[in-house]
Amino acid sequence: MSLIKGKTGEWEMVIGLEVHAQVISKSKLFSGASTEFGAVPNSQVSLVDAAMPGMLPVLNKYVVEQAVRTGLGLKAQINLTSVFERKNYFYADLPQGYQISQYLQPIVGEGTIILDLEDGETREVGIERLHLEQDAGKSIHDQHPTQSYIDLNRSGVALMEIVSKPDMRSAEEAGAYLRKLRTILRYLGTCDGNMDEGSMRADVNLSMRRPGEPMGTRTETKNVNSIRFVQQAIEQEARRQVQVLEDGGKIVQETRLYDGMKGTSRSMRSKEEAHDYRYFPDPDLLPLELDAAWVEDIKTKLPELPDEKKARFVKDFGLSIYDAGVLVADRDTAAFFETVAEGRDPKLAANWVIGDYFGALNKSGADLQTAPVDAGKLGGLLDLITDGTISGRIAKEVFEEMWERGEEAAAIVEAKGLKQISDSSEIEGLVDEIIAGNPGQVEQFKGGNEKILGWFVGQVMKATQGKANPGLVNQVLRKKLG
Amino acid sequence: MSELTNLTIVGARDLLAKGEISSKELTEAHIVAVEAARPLNAFITETPEKALEMARASDTRRAAGEAGILEGLPIGMKDLFCTEGVLTTAASHILDGFHPTYESTVSRNMWDAGAVLLGKTNLDEFAMGSSNMTSFYGGVENPWRRSGDNRPLVPGGSSGGSATAVAARCALGATGTDTGGSIRQPAAFCGIVGMKPTYGRCSRWGIVAFASSLDQAGPMARSVQDTAILLRAMAGYDAKDSTSVNVAVPDYEAAMTGDVKGMKIGIPKEYRVDGMAGEIDQLWQQGIKWLEEAGAEAVEISLPHTRYALPTYYIISPAEASSNLARYDGVRYGLREEGATLDQMYEATRGKGFGAEVQRRVLIGTYVLSAGYYDAYYNKARKVRSLIAGDFAKAYEKVDAILTPTAPSPAFGMGDKMDDPIAMYLNDVFTVPASLAGLPGISIPAGLSAEGLPLGLQLLGKAFDEETVFKVAGVLEAAAAFEAKPAFLAA
Amino acid sequence: MSVDKETVAKIARLARVRVDESRGEALAKELSNILDWIEQLSELDTEGVEPMTSVVSMTLPLRDDAVTDGGYPDRVTANAPEATHGFYTVPKVVE
């Protein structure tokens, strides 16, 4: 927990997040139009999405399955009966004049998310609910001096609104929550989590209080489209609220809009004046009844989730919690690691994946799919280290070469003659020569200067261009220097 | 009135099948009748060219041996059904110029069965009304007149154009939609048969929505058998409507065996309401007698929450309507009134595009759903609706069908009750309860009032048991032998 | 009277229906009459009664996730009073 120091003392943030996550599906929540991104205006619109007279919604089964899967992934209560309601309001991008959403009876109830914090600590944040609803269309304001243009391609795409409990106390925790939620959604394959494309958006509910006191009035900052902006918006809004409160003012319950570019926010509308959504059950739909056996079936087919995977990596592979956490943060990375670690020393694999491999990815801008070195090739390199063909130091050189040329480690070692010298007679010969040629250093060693041994090792390495097996060199030197 | 336009669907079907008439001849006769009946204002849009084209295609199909169950029959389509390429208005200014790019499931089913479109019939705006006086395109005149009184009467509503077109022999049959009585009440006022099937029997896809949990399409025609034939074509499961029920559509005609011996007919005591005209009660007693004479047994039943049905309906239907009508905003179709801001454009468009009754209901619906009132009104109404449905369920443990009057009065004068919404709403007192319970009901013309106006009796059935309704209605129809014709035909 | 002129104005604004000020008073009276009439429901005890969710006794049907619709932008904007470049248009919205 981090407290904010004001002029009059310390303040605590109380943060809840509402995340809108676009469900991965081919077609929309209530119509057969495509959900694909970026098509010709109004081309992915059915008569239902355009709210033509007499059009009726029919629910997408796969979207329901995705919501259930997500609920299960959040260890949440699955409600076998849920109800779609109409949220009535007028807006240019809302063709029906209402959004079909869930209100009193959402499909998913309470659950939990475990946050992985910077210091390796974990912290639990409650999920209040998850419900399904329709996305709105898009208004384009900059094409005409007096008109806004409306494109309904997004209209009716399925969203999951995932509401957290007000359990977070800092911007860092909010960031960790979003990262973890995104990881879980991606593991489940229920949302691609791309905030920059708008397929995951966050609304921040924030209030300030003196530690230990009841919650204050909150504001809602809408549609923040990156984790960094969420954290900045929280910091900024917390400061604003503290200032208002310390100046003797009152926080107005309102919706605010954050401008990530300017790093400022402004009031959009005051809740009490504007909205009365007149929710009521959508009479075009019946209550959604789920079969318990169907839910159970989805549950048994859930993929291993990051928390379980992390625990397994620690337990079965002996990885540190930190390393395990880094590896499971992305489902593909974890799978990559497991392929590399298969039949090999998992710690060596982890070091290489997290160290050199991630480094190379970052530097080159490549990802796991496009990287020149795949899991098999990296494994081949590790095998050469493990069986003593090359040293760890040479391996780094080989890896760089592999990245550049996309070749197998063995081929590079062979071609460049990088194979480690593990032949003791060859090394003995070299050591004899060096001892003979450097009596001064030999004397120093015999006089008790242990550090000089490193100088001898260096000489051997120099003579072999680093290929001598370092362990063997040490062993031979000690024997000969006696 | 030519011989061809005075045919029933059954009669026309036989002549077509025998090759004695063609659909083209039949359709041409009806086009003439539609034109002649223009003073009644039954149609918002006439489609004579399309009708002839469809009739010719029908004759071709028949010649090829591919006749559907409505093959070659010219009908009217309530202008609440979206018809591809044909102006669809819901009788509202706000749908100005709207030509759907799609065809409603029910109308599609009818064209697939071979029916011919004569035009789109007039209605109360967005089907909100019991008089057909709320149409932006003007009121419809009932073809009937009181004896010795030439003042125009309303045809009832909201399917008043359809009822009038059928009664005035402009169409062999027509579609209606019934939310709280909008098929049955105008059928009673115009002396024809109107059938509202079980909720979920006909697809709502492509029908301009009024109150989604209540709206149901159904047939209107001049005999019970005719409505049975029409419904068979209209009905059926539709995956595009989540409230459409996947059950087989029976051959309703075949159900009309004429045998009601031993059947138990419920007579709900709560329907003997204050202010009901004595002649209505007399007709009801007569109906009971006819059924008893045919071997059925009349059983008094109680539907104790009947008196709460109308207020319940007038919470639920406007609430749903207020939301269903939110889409008429001047952006994607229909009327648009300019405004400097988005909200000003919305308010101008909806202020001008919706008539007084629609505005009234939208406002009531908005109010009852608004913060702080949901539980007191809407949720309360949903609970009462459960009680009303429960009343019927209990009654149907003892009886096979229920007999009541269709409306508390015969047709009233154009302009009457217009300044008193509640008096207007009371027209639906006998039809609304079954609507709230989603049950099938039919109105058949059973007699004339002292002033010479048709009166209807209503038969209600169990959910998805339209067969029993048709069967009993057929017996009642035969006993009543209603032969009177509207004054318009004599003129 | 359950609703006054101001309430009518508020509801009308919520429903985005322009109501002439001159009609406010009359409309308030009409709506009040209707609401007072509806009010009779309150005399009925509905304690413990489940609100009706649907008259049809069936479960909500679900469809398969397949692209079966859309791909006809011309039909989507065919009836629009002021479509341009394939978009619907509205008076400029300032957020």
PDB file of N, CA, C and O in Angstrom, chain A residues 26-29 31-33 42-43 45-47 52 58-62 90-91 140-141 144-150 266 286, chain C residues 14-16 53-54 58 60 62-63 65-73 75-76 82 84 86-93 95:
ATOM      1  N   LYS A  26     -16.150 -15.090 -33.920  1.00  0.00           N
ATOM      2  CA  LYS A  26     -16.224 -14.755 -35.348  1.00  0.00           C
ATOM      3  C   LYS A  26     -17.318 -13.740 -35.611  1.00  0.00           C
ATOM      4  O   LYS A  26     -17.172 -12.833 -36.395  1.00  0.00           O
ATOM      5  N   SER A  27     -18.454 -13.953 -34.938  1.00  0.00           N
ATOM      6  CA  SER A  27     -19.601 -13.096 -35.218  1.00  0.00           C
ATOM      7  C   SER A  27     -20.025 -12.368 -33.947  1.00  0.00           C
ATOM      8  O   SER A  27     -19.537 -12.643 -32.858  1.00  0.00           O
ATOM      9  N   LYS A  28     -20.963 -11.454 -34.104  1.00  0.00           N
ATOM     10  CA  LYS A  28     -21.334 -10.549 -33.019  1.00  0.00           C
ATOM     11  C   LYS A  28     -22.188 -11.234 -31.945  1.00  0.00           C
ATOM     12  O   LYS A  28     -22.620 -12.366 -32.106  1.00  0.00           O
ATOM     13  N   LEU A  29     -22.418 -10.493 -30.871  1.00  0.00           N
ATOM     14  CA  LEU A  29     -23.142 -11.056 -29.732  1.00  0.00           C
ATOM     15  C   LEU A  29     -24.548 -11.504 -30.114  1.00  0.00           C
ATOM     16  O   LEU A  29     -24.981 -12.586 -29.739  1.00  0.00           O
ATOM     17  N   SER A  31     -25.863 -10.984 -33.535  1.00  0.00           N
ATOM     18  CA  SER A  31     -26.098 -11.070 -34.976  1.00  0.00           C
ATOM     19  C   SER A  31     -24.971 -11.834 -35.642  1.00  0.00           C
ATOM     20  O   SER A  31     -23.908 -12.028 -35.053  1.00  0.00           O
ATOM     21  N   GLY A  32     -25.224 -12.234 -36.874  1.00  0.00           N
ATOM     22  CA  GLY A  32     -24.250 -13.038 -37.604  1.00  0.00           C
ATOM     23  C   GLY A  32     -23.232 -12.214 -38.379  1.00  0.00           C
ATOM     24  O   GLY A  32     -22.510 -12.754 -39.215  1.00  0.00           O
ATOM     25  N   ALA A  33     -23.140 -10.906 -38.101  1.00  0.00           N
ATOM     26  CA  ALA A  33     -22.153 -10.088 -38.809  1.00  0.00           C
ATOM     27  C   ALA A  33     -20.757 -10.316 -38.223  1.00  0.00           C
ATOM     28  O   ALA A  33     -20.619 -10.658 -37.050  1.00  0.00           O
ATOM     29  N   ASN A  42     -19.706   0.376 -42.264  1.00  0.00           N
ATOM     30  CA  ASN A  42     -21.030  -0.257 -42.287  1.00  0.00           C
ATOM     31  C   ASN A  42     -21.105  -1.536 -43.128  1.00  0.00           C
ATOM     32  O   ASN A  42     -22.192  -1.955 -43.516  1.00  0.00           O
ATOM     33  N   SER A  43     -19.936  -2.163 -43.371  1.00  0.00           N
ATOM     34  CA  SER A  43     -19.965  -3.395 -44.158  1.00  0.00           C
ATOM     35  C   SER A  43     -20.101  -4.621 -43.262  1.00  0.00           C
ATOM     36  O   SER A  43     -20.528  -5.667 -43.711  1.00  0.00           O
ATOM     37  N   VAL A  45     -22.147  -5.024 -40.795  1.00  0.00           N
ATOM     38  CA  VAL A  45     -23.343  -4.620 -40.078  1.00  0.00           C
ATOM     39  C   VAL A  45     -24.509  -5.427 -40.627  1.00  0.00           C
ATOM     40  O   VAL A  45     -24.700  -5.480 -41.838  1.00  0.00           O
ATOM     41  N   SER A  46     -25.243  -6.064 -39.741  1.00  0.00           N
ATOM     42  CA  SER A  46     -26.456  -6.742 -40.177  1.00  0.00           C
ATOM     43  C   SER A  46     -27.611  -5.785 -39.918  1.00  0.00           C
ATOM     44  O   SER A  46     -27.444  -4.740 -39.289  1.00  0.00           O
ATOM     45  N   LEU A  47     -28.782  -6.164 -40.406  1.00  0.00           N
ATOM     46  CA  LEU A  47     -29.959  -5.322 -40.179  1.00  0.00           C
ATOM     47  C   LEU A  47     -30.271  -5.239 -38.689  1.00  0.00           C
ATOM     48  O   LEU A  47     -30.841  -4.260 -38.210  1.00  0.00           O
ATOM     49  N   MET A  52     -32.753  -1.970 -37.582  1.00  0.00           N
ATOM     50  CA  MET A  52     -33.859  -1.752 -38.509  1.00  0.00           C
ATOM     51  C   MET A  52     -35.160  -2.172 -37.809  1.00  0.00           C
ATOM     52  O   MET A  52     -35.139  -3.042 -36.935  1.00  0.00           O
ATOM     53  N   VAL A  58     -30.419 -12.636 -31.566  1.00  0.00           N
ATOM     54  CA  VAL A  58     -30.282 -14.068 -31.248  1.00  0.00           C
ATOM     55  C   VAL A  58     -28.873 -14.267 -30.690  1.00  0.00           C
ATOM     56  O   VAL A  58     -27.884 -13.876 -31.310  1.00  0.00           O
ATOM     57  N   LEU A  59     -28.784 -14.869 -29.536  1.00  0.00           N
ATOM     58  CA  LEU A  59     -27.533 -14.922 -28.780  1.00  0.00           C
ATOM     59  C   LEU A  59     -26.527 -15.934 -29.348  1.00  0.00           C
ATOM     60  O   LEU A  59     -26.897 -17.048 -29.714  1.00  0.00           O
ATOM     61  N   ASN A  60     -25.269 -15.501 -29.382  1.00  0.00           N
ATOM     62  CA  ASN A  60     -24.153 -16.306 -29.888  1.00  0.00           C
ATOM     63  C   ASN A  60     -23.684 -17.280 -28.808  1.00  0.00           C
ATOM     64  O   ASN A  60     -23.228 -16.865 -27.737  1.00  0.00           O
ATOM     65  N   LYS A  61     -23.777 -18.555 -29.082  1.00  0.00           N
ATOM     66  CA  LYS A  61     -23.456 -19.567 -28.074  1.00  0.00           C
ATOM     67  C   LYS A  61     -21.981 -19.532 -27.682  1.00  0.00           C
ATOM     68  O   LYS A  61     -21.627 -19.683 -26.509  1.00  0.00           O
ATOM     69  N   TYR A  62     -21.124 -19.326 -28.666  1.00  0.00           N
ATOM     70  CA  TYR A  62     -19.689 -19.347 -28.391  1.00  0.00           C
ATOM     71  C   TYR A  62     -19.297 -18.198 -27.472  1.00  0.00           C
ATOM     72  O   TYR A  62     -18.427 -18.345 -26.602  1.00  0.00           O
ATOM     73  N   PHE A  90     -29.827   7.549 -25.365  1.00  0.00           N
ATOM     74  CA  PHE A  90     -29.689   7.958 -26.764  1.00  0.00           C
ATOM     75  C   PHE A  90     -28.260   8.372 -27.033  1.00  0.00           C
ATOM     76  O   PHE A  90     -27.688   9.160 -26.293  1.00  0.00           O
ATOM     77  N   TYR A  91     -27.704   7.850 -28.069  1.00  0.00           N
ATOM     78  CA  TYR A  91     -26.406   8.333 -28.516  1.00  0.00           C
ATOM     79  C   TYR A  91     -26.207   7.979 -29.984  1.00  0.00           C
ATOM     80  O   TYR A  91     -26.775   7.009 -30.479  1.00  0.00           O
ATOM     81  N   ILE A 140     -17.136   9.405 -35.939  1.00  0.00           N
ATOM     82  CA  ILE A 140     -15.933  10.045 -36.467  1.00  0.00           C
ATOM     83  C   ILE A 140     -16.234  11.539 -36.575  1.00  0.00           C
ATOM     84  O   ILE A 140     -17.171  11.936 -37.252  1.00  0.00           O
ATOM     85  N   HIS A 141     -15.442  12.317 -35.832  1.00  0.00           N
ATOM     86  CA  HIS A 141     -15.806  13.729 -35.683  1.00  0.00           C
ATOM     87  C   HIS A 141     -15.014  14.676 -36.577  1.00  0.00           C
ATOM     88  O   HIS A 141     -15.318  15.855 -36.641  1.00  0.00           O
ATOM     89  N   HIS A 144     -15.961  16.334 -41.176  1.00  0.00           N
ATOM     90  CA  HIS A 144     -16.927  17.292 -41.692  1.00  0.00           C
ATOM     91  C   HIS A 144     -17.095  18.397 -40.661  1.00  0.00           C
ATOM     92  O   HIS A 144     -17.070  18.122 -39.469  1.00  0.00           O
ATOM     93  N   PRO A 145     -17.258  19.647 -41.118  1.00  0.00           N
ATOM     94  CA  PRO A 145     -17.315  20.759 -40.153  1.00  0.00           C
ATOM     95  C   PRO A 145     -18.522  20.715 -39.221  1.00  0.00           C
ATOM     96  O   PRO A 145     -18.417  21.112 -38.066  1.00  0.00           O
ATOM     97  N   THR A 146     -19.665  20.232 -39.715  1.00  0.00           N
ATOM     98  CA  THR A 146     -20.859  20.295 -38.857  1.00  0.00           C
ATOM     99  C   THR A 146     -21.473  18.932 -38.577  1.00  0.00           C
ATOM    100  O   THR A 146     -22.510  18.837 -37.930  1.00  0.00           O
ATOM    101  N   GLN A 147     -20.849  17.870 -39.097  1.00  0.00           N
ATOM    102  CA  GLN A 147     -21.459  16.555 -38.897  1.00  0.00           C
ATOM    103  C   GLN A 147     -20.462  15.567 -38.311  1.00  0.00           C
ATOM    104  O   GLN A 147     -19.250  15.667 -38.530  1.00  0.00           O
ATOM    105  N   SER A 148     -20.980  14.594 -37.577  1.00  0.00           N
ATOM    106  CA  SER A 148     -20.182  13.437 -37.184  1.00  0.00           C
ATOM    107  C   SER A 148     -20.640  12.272 -38.048  1.00  0.00           C
ATOM    108  O   SER A 148     -21.831  12.143 -38.351  1.00  0.00           O
ATOM    109  N   TYR A 149     -19.704  11.436 -38.429  1.00  0.00           N
ATOM    110  CA  TYR A 149     -20.022  10.267 -39.250  1.00  0.00           C
ATOM    111  C   TYR A 149     -20.123   9.043 -38.351  1.00  0.00           C
ATOM    112  O   TYR A 149     -19.350   8.893 -37.405  1.00  0.00           O
ATOM    113  N   ILE A 150     -21.052   8.172 -38.687  1.00  0.00           N
ATOM    114  CA  ILE A 150     -21.285   6.998 -37.844  1.00  0.00           C
ATOM    115  C   ILE A 150     -21.015   5.723 -38.641  1.00  0.00           C
ATOM    116  O   ILE A 150     -21.595   5.509 -39.693  1.00  0.00           O
ATOM    117  N   ARG A 266     -10.536  15.719 -17.719  1.00  0.00           N
ATOM    118  CA  ARG A 266     -11.564  16.740 -17.516  1.00  0.00           C
ATOM    119  C   ARG A 266     -12.910  16.062 -17.318  1.00  0.00           C
ATOM    120  O   ARG A 266     -13.109  14.913 -17.717  1.00  0.00           O
ATOM    121  N   LEU A 286     -35.093 -14.352 -23.686  1.00  0.00           N
ATOM    122  CA  LEU A 286     -35.540 -15.022 -22.463  1.00  0.00           C
ATOM    123  C   LEU A 286     -34.337 -15.085 -21.520  1.00  0.00           C
ATOM    124  O   LEU A 286     -33.207 -14.840 -21.931  1.00  0.00           O
TER     125      LEU A 286
ATOM    126  N   LEU C  14     -35.858  12.918 -21.365  1.00  0.00           N
ATOM    127  CA  LEU C  14     -35.268  11.579 -21.268  1.00  0.00           C
ATOM    128  C   LEU C  14     -35.642  10.752 -22.495  1.00  0.00           C
ATOM    129  O   LEU C  14     -34.843   9.962 -22.999  1.00  0.00           O
ATOM    130  N   ALA C  15     -36.865  10.940 -22.991  1.00  0.00           N
ATOM    131  CA  ALA C  15     -37.351  10.170 -24.136  1.00  0.00           C
ATOM    132  C   ALA C  15     -37.015  10.862 -25.448  1.00  0.00           C
ATOM    133  O   ALA C  15     -37.346  10.362 -26.519  1.00  0.00           O
ATOM    134  N   ARG C  16     -36.354  12.021 -25.372  1.00  0.00           N
ATOM    135  CA  ARG C  16     -35.990  12.800 -26.554  1.00  0.00           C
ATOM    136  C   ARG C  16     -37.201  13.067 -27.448  1.00  0.00           C
ATOM    137  O   ARG C  16     -37.184  12.818 -28.648  1.00  0.00           O
ATOM    138  N   THR C  53     -41.094 -13.518 -16.553  1.00  0.00           N
ATOM    139  CA  THR C  53     -39.983 -13.202 -17.454  1.00  0.00           C
ATOM    140  C   THR C  53     -40.404 -13.427 -18.898  1.00  0.00           C
ATOM    141  O   THR C  53     -39.996 -12.711 -19.789  1.00  0.00           O
ATOM    142  N   SER C  54     -41.237 -14.418 -19.133  1.00  0.00           N
ATOM    143  CA  SER C  54     -41.728 -14.641 -20.488  1.00  0.00           C
ATOM    144  C   SER C  54     -42.932 -15.558 -20.445  1.00  0.00           C
ATOM    145  O   SER C  54     -43.013 -16.443 -19.589  1.00  0.00           O
ATOM    146  N   MET C  58     -39.863 -21.829 -22.479  1.00  0.00           N
ATOM    147  CA  MET C  58     -38.750 -22.431 -23.203  1.00  0.00           C
ATOM    148  C   MET C  58     -37.488 -21.723 -22.756  1.00  0.00           C
ATOM    149  O   MET C  58     -37.562 -20.693 -22.100  1.00  0.00           O
ATOM    150  N   LEU C  60     -33.755 -19.875 -23.589  1.00  0.00           N
ATOM    151  CA  LEU C  60     -33.254 -18.982 -24.631  1.00  0.00           C
ATOM    152  C   LEU C  60     -32.461 -19.774 -25.672  1.00  0.00           C
ATOM    153  O   LEU C  60     -31.505 -20.454 -25.334  1.00  0.00           O
ATOM    154  N   LEU C  62     -29.756 -20.484 -28.565  1.00  0.00           N
ATOM    155  CA  LEU C  62     -28.429 -19.933 -28.865  1.00  0.00           C
ATOM    156  C   LEU C  62     -28.063 -20.319 -30.288  1.00  0.00           C
ATOM    157  O   LEU C  62     -28.412 -21.391 -30.759  1.00  0.00           O
ATOM    158  N   ARG C  63     -27.331 -19.422 -30.961  1.00  0.00           N
ATOM    159  CA  ARG C  63     -26.938 -19.728 -32.331  1.00  0.00           C
ATOM    160  C   ARG C  63     -25.436 -20.029 -32.380  1.00  0.00           C
ATOM    161  O   ARG C  63     -24.673 -19.631 -31.489  1.00  0.00           O
ATOM    162  N   ASP C  65     -21.586 -19.736 -33.644  1.00  0.00           N
ATOM    163  CA  ASP C  65     -20.758 -18.570 -33.951  1.00  0.00           C
ATOM    164  C   ASP C  65     -20.230 -18.682 -35.372  1.00  0.00           C
ATOM    165  O   ASP C  65     -19.190 -19.283 -35.618  1.00  0.00           O
ATOM    166  N   ALA C  66     -20.979 -18.115 -36.294  1.00  0.00           N
ATOM    167  CA  ALA C  66     -20.539 -18.133 -37.692  1.00  0.00           C
ATOM    168  C   ALA C  66     -20.944 -16.817 -38.330  1.00  0.00           C
ATOM    169  O   ALA C  66     -21.944 -16.215 -37.934  1.00  0.00           O
ATOM    170  N   VAL C  67     -20.147 -16.374 -39.281  1.00  0.00           N
ATOM    171  CA  VAL C  67     -20.480 -15.135 -39.985  1.00  0.00           C
ATOM    172  C   VAL C  67     -21.518 -15.484 -41.055  1.00  0.00           C
ATOM    173  O   VAL C  67     -21.228 -16.174 -42.027  1.00  0.00           O
ATOM    174  N   THR C  68     -22.743 -15.054 -40.815  1.00  0.00           N
ATOM    175  CA  THR C  68     -23.845 -15.406 -41.716  1.00  0.00           C
ATOM    176  C   THR C  68     -24.558 -14.162 -42.228  1.00  0.00           C
ATOM    177  O   THR C  68     -25.542 -14.262 -42.935  1.00  0.00           O
ATOM    178  N   ASP C  69     -24.092 -13.001 -41.815  1.00  0.00           N
ATOM    179  CA  ASP C  69     -24.855 -11.801 -42.127  1.00  0.00           C
ATOM    180  C   ASP C  69     -23.894 -10.626 -42.334  1.00  0.00           C
ATOM    181  O   ASP C  69     -22.703 -10.724 -42.056  1.00  0.00           O
ATOM    182  N   GLY C  70     -24.429  -9.536 -42.789  1.00  0.00           N
ATOM    183  CA  GLY C  70     -23.605  -8.343 -43.054  1.00  0.00           C
ATOM    184  C   GLY C  70     -23.040  -8.403 -44.455  1.00  0.00           C
ATOM    185  O   GLY C  70     -23.448  -9.228 -45.286  1.00  0.00           O
ATOM    186  N   GLY C  71     -22.102  -7.486 -44.732  1.00  0.00           N
ATOM    187  CA  GLY C  71     -21.500  -7.461 -46.063  1.00  0.00           C
ATOM    188  C   GLY C  71     -22.363  -6.758 -47.092  1.00  0.00           C
ATOM    189  O   GLY C  71     -22.204  -6.988 -48.289  1.00  0.00           O
ATOM    190  N   TYR C  72     -23.316  -5.919 -46.611  1.00  0.00           N
ATOM    191  CA  TYR C  72     -24.163  -5.202 -47.570  1.00  0.00           C
ATOM    192  C   TYR C  72     -24.355  -3.753 -47.111  1.00  0.00           C
ATOM    193  O   TYR C  72     -25.475  -3.324 -46.804  1.00  0.00           O
ATOM    194  N   PRO C  73     -23.229  -2.991 -47.104  1.00  0.00           N
ATOM    195  CA  PRO C  73     -23.325  -1.613 -46.602  1.00  0.00           C
ATOM    196  C   PRO C  73     -24.389  -0.783 -47.326  1.00  0.00           C
ATOM    197  O   PRO C  73     -24.988   0.103 -46.715  1.00  0.00           O
ATOM    198  N   ARG C  75     -27.333  -1.717 -48.341  1.00  0.00           N
ATOM    199  CA  ARG C  75     -28.646  -1.971 -47.751  1.00  0.00           C
ATOM    200  C   ARG C  75     -28.755  -1.301 -46.383  1.00  0.00           C
ATOM    201  O   ARG C  75     -29.831  -0.883 -45.969  1.00  0.00           O
ATOM    202  N   VAL C  76     -27.619  -1.238 -45.698  1.00  0.00           N
ATOM    203  CA  VAL C  76     -27.619  -0.672 -44.353  1.00  0.00           C
ATOM    204  C   VAL C  76     -27.957   0.824 -44.388  1.00  0.00           C
ATOM    205  O   VAL C  76     -28.691   1.335 -43.547  1.00  0.00           O
ATOM    206  N   GLU C  82     -29.620  11.054 -44.458  1.00  0.00           N
ATOM    207  CA  GLU C  82     -28.428  11.810 -44.843  1.00  0.00           C
ATOM    208  C   GLU C  82     -27.168  10.977 -44.737  1.00  0.00           C
ATOM    209  O   GLU C  82     -26.303  11.266 -43.917  1.00  0.00           O
ATOM    210  N   THR C  84     -23.544   9.599 -46.100  1.00  0.00           N
ATOM    211  CA  THR C  84     -22.513  10.096 -46.992  1.00  0.00           C
ATOM    212  C   THR C  84     -21.274   9.235 -46.875  1.00  0.00           C
ATOM    213  O   THR C  84     -20.926   8.804 -45.778  1.00  0.00           O
ATOM    214  N   GLY C  86     -20.855   6.264 -47.279  1.00  0.00           N
ATOM    215  CA  GLY C  86     -21.093   4.994 -46.597  1.00  0.00           C
ATOM    216  C   GLY C  86     -21.314   5.124 -45.110  1.00  0.00           C
ATOM    217  O   GLY C  86     -21.513   4.131 -44.422  1.00  0.00           O
ATOM    218  N   PHE C  87     -21.289   6.350 -44.585  1.00  0.00           N
ATOM    219  CA  PHE C  87     -21.535   6.581 -43.163  1.00  0.00           C
ATOM    220  C   PHE C  87     -22.937   7.135 -42.975  1.00  0.00           C
ATOM    221  O   PHE C  87     -23.471   7.819 -43.856  1.00  0.00           O
ATOM    222  N   TYR C  88     -23.489   6.882 -41.784  1.00  0.00           N
ATOM    223  CA  TYR C  88     -24.630   7.681 -41.342  1.00  0.00           C
ATOM    224  C   TYR C  88     -24.056   9.000 -40.837  1.00  0.00           C
ATOM    225  O   TYR C  88     -22.889   9.074 -40.475  1.00  0.00           O
ATOM    226  N   THR C  89     -24.901  10.011 -40.823  1.00  0.00           N
ATOM    227  CA  THR C  89     -24.408  11.276 -40.270  1.00  0.00           C
ATOM    228  C   THR C  89     -25.359  11.788 -39.204  1.00  0.00           C
ATOM    229  O   THR C  89     -26.558  11.498 -39.233  1.00  0.00           O
ATOM    230  N   VAL C  90     -24.797  12.517 -38.277  1.00  0.00           N
ATOM    231  CA  VAL C  90     -25.586  13.202 -37.245  1.00  0.00           C
ATOM    232  C   VAL C  90     -24.977  14.593 -37.060  1.00  0.00           C
ATOM    233  O   VAL C  90     -23.830  14.808 -37.459  1.00  0.00           O
ATOM    234  N   PRO C  91     -25.724  15.512 -36.467  1.00  0.00           N
ATOM    235  CA  PRO C  91     -25.106  16.809 -36.169  1.00  0.00           C
ATOM    236  C   PRO C  91     -23.854  16.580 -35.320  1.00  0.00           C
ATOM    237  O   PRO C  91     -23.835  15.689 -34.476  1.00  0.00           O
ATOM    238  N   LYS C  92     -22.853  17.361 -35.560  1.00  0.00           N
ATOM    239  CA  LYS C  92     -21.552  17.123 -34.939  1.00  0.00           C
ATOM    240  C   LYS C  92     -21.649  16.970 -33.418  1.00  0.00           C
ATOM    241  O   LYS C  92     -22.280  17.766 -32.737  1.00  0.00           O
ATOM    242  N   VAL C  93     -21.017  15.916 -32.956  1.00  0.00           N
ATOM    243  CA  VAL C  93     -21.034  15.623 -31.530  1.00  0.00           C
ATOM    244  C   VAL C  93     -19.729  16.115 -30.929  1.00  0.00           C
ATOM    245  O   VAL C  93     -18.657  15.772 -31.405  1.00  0.00           O
ATOM    246  N   GLU C  95     -17.549  15.942 -27.655  1.00  0.00           N
ATOM    247  CA  GLU C  95     -17.486  15.182 -26.400  1.00  0.00           C
ATOM    248  C   GLU C  95     -16.871  16.004 -25.280  1.00  0.00           C
ATOM    249  O   GLU C  95     -15.988  16.795 -25.516  1.00  0.00           O
TER     250      GLU C  95
END
